[in-house]
Short mmCIF file of C-alpha atoms in Angstrom, two decimals:
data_model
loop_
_atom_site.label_atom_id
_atom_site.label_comp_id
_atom_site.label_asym_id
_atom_site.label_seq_id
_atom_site.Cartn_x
_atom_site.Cartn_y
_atom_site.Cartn_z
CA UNK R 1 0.00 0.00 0.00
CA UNK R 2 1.86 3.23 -1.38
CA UNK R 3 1.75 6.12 1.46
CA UNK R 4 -0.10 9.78 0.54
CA UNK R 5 1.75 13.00 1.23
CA UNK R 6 -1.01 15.63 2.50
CA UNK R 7 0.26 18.67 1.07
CA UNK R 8 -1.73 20.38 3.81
CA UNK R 9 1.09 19.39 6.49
CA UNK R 10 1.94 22.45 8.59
CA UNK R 11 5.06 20.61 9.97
CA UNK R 12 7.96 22.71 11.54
CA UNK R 13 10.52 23.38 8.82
CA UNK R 14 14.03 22.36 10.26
CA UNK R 15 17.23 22.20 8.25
CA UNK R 16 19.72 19.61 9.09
CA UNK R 17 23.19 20.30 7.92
CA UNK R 18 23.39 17.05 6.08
CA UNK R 19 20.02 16.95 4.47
CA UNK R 20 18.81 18.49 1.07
CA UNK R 21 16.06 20.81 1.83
CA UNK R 22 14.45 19.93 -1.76
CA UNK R 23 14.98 18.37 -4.59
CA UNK R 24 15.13 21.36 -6.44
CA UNK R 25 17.85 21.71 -4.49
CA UNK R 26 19.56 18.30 -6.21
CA UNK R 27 21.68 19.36 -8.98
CA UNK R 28 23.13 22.20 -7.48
CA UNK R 29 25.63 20.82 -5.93
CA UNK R 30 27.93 20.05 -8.86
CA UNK R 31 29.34 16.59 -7.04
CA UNK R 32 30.35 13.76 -9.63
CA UNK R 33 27.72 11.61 -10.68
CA UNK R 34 28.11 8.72 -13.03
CA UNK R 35 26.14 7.79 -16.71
CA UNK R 36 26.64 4.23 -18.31
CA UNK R 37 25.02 5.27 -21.46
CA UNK R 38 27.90 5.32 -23.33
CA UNK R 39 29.07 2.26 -22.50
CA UNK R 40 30.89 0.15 -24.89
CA UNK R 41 29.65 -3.13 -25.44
CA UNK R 42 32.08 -4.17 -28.15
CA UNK R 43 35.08 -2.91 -26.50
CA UNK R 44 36.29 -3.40 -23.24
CA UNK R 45 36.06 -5.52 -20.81
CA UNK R 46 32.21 -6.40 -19.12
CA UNK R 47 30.39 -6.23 -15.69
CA UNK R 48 30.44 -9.83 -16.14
CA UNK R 49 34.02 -10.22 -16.44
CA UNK R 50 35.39 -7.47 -13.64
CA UNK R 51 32.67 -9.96 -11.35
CA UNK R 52 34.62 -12.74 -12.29
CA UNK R 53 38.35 -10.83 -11.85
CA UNK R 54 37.34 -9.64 -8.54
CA UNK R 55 37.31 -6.27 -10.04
CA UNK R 56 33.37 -5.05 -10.28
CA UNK R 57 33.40 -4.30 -6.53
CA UNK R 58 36.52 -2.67 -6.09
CA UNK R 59 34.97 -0.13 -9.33
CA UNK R 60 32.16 0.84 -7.27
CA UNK R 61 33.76 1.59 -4.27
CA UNK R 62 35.80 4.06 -6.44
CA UNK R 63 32.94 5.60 -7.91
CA UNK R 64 31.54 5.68 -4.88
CA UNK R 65 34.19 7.39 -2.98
CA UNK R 66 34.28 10.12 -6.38
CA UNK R 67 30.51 11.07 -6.56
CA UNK R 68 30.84 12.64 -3.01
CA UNK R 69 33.59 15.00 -4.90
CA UNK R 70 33.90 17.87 -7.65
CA UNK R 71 35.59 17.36 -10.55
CA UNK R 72 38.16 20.44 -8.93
CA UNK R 73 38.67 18.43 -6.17
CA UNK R 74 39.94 15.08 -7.79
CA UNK R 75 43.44 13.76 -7.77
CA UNK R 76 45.59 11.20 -9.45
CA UNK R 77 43.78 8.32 -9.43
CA UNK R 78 40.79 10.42 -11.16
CA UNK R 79 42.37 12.58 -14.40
CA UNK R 80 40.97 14.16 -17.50
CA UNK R 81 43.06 13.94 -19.89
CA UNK R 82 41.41 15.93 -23.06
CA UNK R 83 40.96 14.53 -26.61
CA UNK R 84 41.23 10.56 -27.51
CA UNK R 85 44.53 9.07 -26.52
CA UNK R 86 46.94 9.31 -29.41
CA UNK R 87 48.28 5.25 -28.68
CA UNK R 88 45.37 3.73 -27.53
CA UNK R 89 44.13 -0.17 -28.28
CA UNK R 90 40.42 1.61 -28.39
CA UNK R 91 38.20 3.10 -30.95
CA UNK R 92 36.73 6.29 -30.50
CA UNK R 93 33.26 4.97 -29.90
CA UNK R 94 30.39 6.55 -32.63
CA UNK R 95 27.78 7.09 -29.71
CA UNK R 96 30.38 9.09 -28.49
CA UNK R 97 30.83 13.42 -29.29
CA UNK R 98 34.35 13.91 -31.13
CA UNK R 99 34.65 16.84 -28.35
CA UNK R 100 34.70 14.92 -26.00
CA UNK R 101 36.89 15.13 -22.99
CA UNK R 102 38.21 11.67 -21.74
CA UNK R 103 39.50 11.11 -18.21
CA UNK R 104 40.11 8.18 -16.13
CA UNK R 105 39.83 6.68 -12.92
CA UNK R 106 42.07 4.60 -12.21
CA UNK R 107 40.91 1.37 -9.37
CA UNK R 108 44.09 -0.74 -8.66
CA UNK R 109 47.46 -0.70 -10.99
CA UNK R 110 45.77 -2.00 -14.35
CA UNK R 111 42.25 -1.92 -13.93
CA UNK R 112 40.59 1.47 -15.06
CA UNK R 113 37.45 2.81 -15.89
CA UNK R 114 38.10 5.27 -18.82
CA UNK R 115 34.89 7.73 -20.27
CA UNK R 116 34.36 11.52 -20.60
CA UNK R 117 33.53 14.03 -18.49
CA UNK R 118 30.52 16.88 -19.83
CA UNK R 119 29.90 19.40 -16.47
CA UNK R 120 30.11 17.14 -13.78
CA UNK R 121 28.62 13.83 -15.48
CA UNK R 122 31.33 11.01 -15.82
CA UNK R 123 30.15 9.04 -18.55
CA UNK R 124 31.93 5.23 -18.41
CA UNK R 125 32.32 4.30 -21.77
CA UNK R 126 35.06 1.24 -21.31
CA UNK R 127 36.28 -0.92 -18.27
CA UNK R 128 39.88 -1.58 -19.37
CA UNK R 129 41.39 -4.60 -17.87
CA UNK R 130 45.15 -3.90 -18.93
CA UNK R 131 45.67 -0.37 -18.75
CA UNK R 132 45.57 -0.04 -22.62
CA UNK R 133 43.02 2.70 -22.59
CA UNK R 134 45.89 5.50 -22.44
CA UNK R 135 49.14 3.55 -23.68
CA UNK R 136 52.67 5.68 -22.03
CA UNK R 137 56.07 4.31 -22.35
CA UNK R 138 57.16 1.94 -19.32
CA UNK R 139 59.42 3.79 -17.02
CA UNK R 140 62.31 1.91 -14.95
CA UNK R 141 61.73 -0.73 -16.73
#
């Protein structure tokens, strides 16, 4: 049995610090949040096969930890790099603007979840297994 609310409710209007007020109040904040539309089903690796790696949970406990954030207050582990990578083993993905602006986040030493960044929408467009999203030259090696 779904609940009514009585618009008519004359309730005392107290603010607590880590409540929302509204939901008008919802997108203002400008914290990360996180679209799967563009993901890539013909490149990359798949929920399925992070789940099986031991990798799925570990990914969302990072974006987890990032959608409490701004994009000015990320680090390291979580950088935008700009256009397409230059060495890459992907394909710039159709569904996908040509202005885009890719970044990364990265969730152990290989394992990254690589997409683009409009505002402060992440959009995951590849889990990438091996750390081939963004190819650099081995150093110390």
């Amino acid at each position: 049995m779904a609940s009514k609310i009585r618009k008519d409710h004359k309730g005392p209007k107290t603010l607590v610090a880590d409540k929302i007020d509204s939901v008008r109040n919802l997108g203002l904040d400008n914290h990360i949040v996180f679209s799967f539309i563009h993901l890539s089903k013909d490149q990359g690796a798949s929920f399925q096969q992070w789940s099986e790696e031991g990798k799925l949970i570990p990914a969302l406990e990072r974006l987890k930890e990032y959608s409490g954030k701004k994009i000015s207050q990320t680090d390291s582990i979580f950088t935008i790099y700009g256009d397409f990578p230059p060495k890459t083993k992907f394909r710039h993905p159709k569904n996908v603007p040509q202005d885009a602006q890719w970044a990364r986040i990265h969730v152990d030493g290989k394992h990254v979840i690589a997409g683009h960044v409009v505002k402060n929408i992440f959009y995951v467009v590849f889990l990438d297994s091996d750390h081939s999203f963004w190819v650099t030259e081995k150093k110390h090696t």
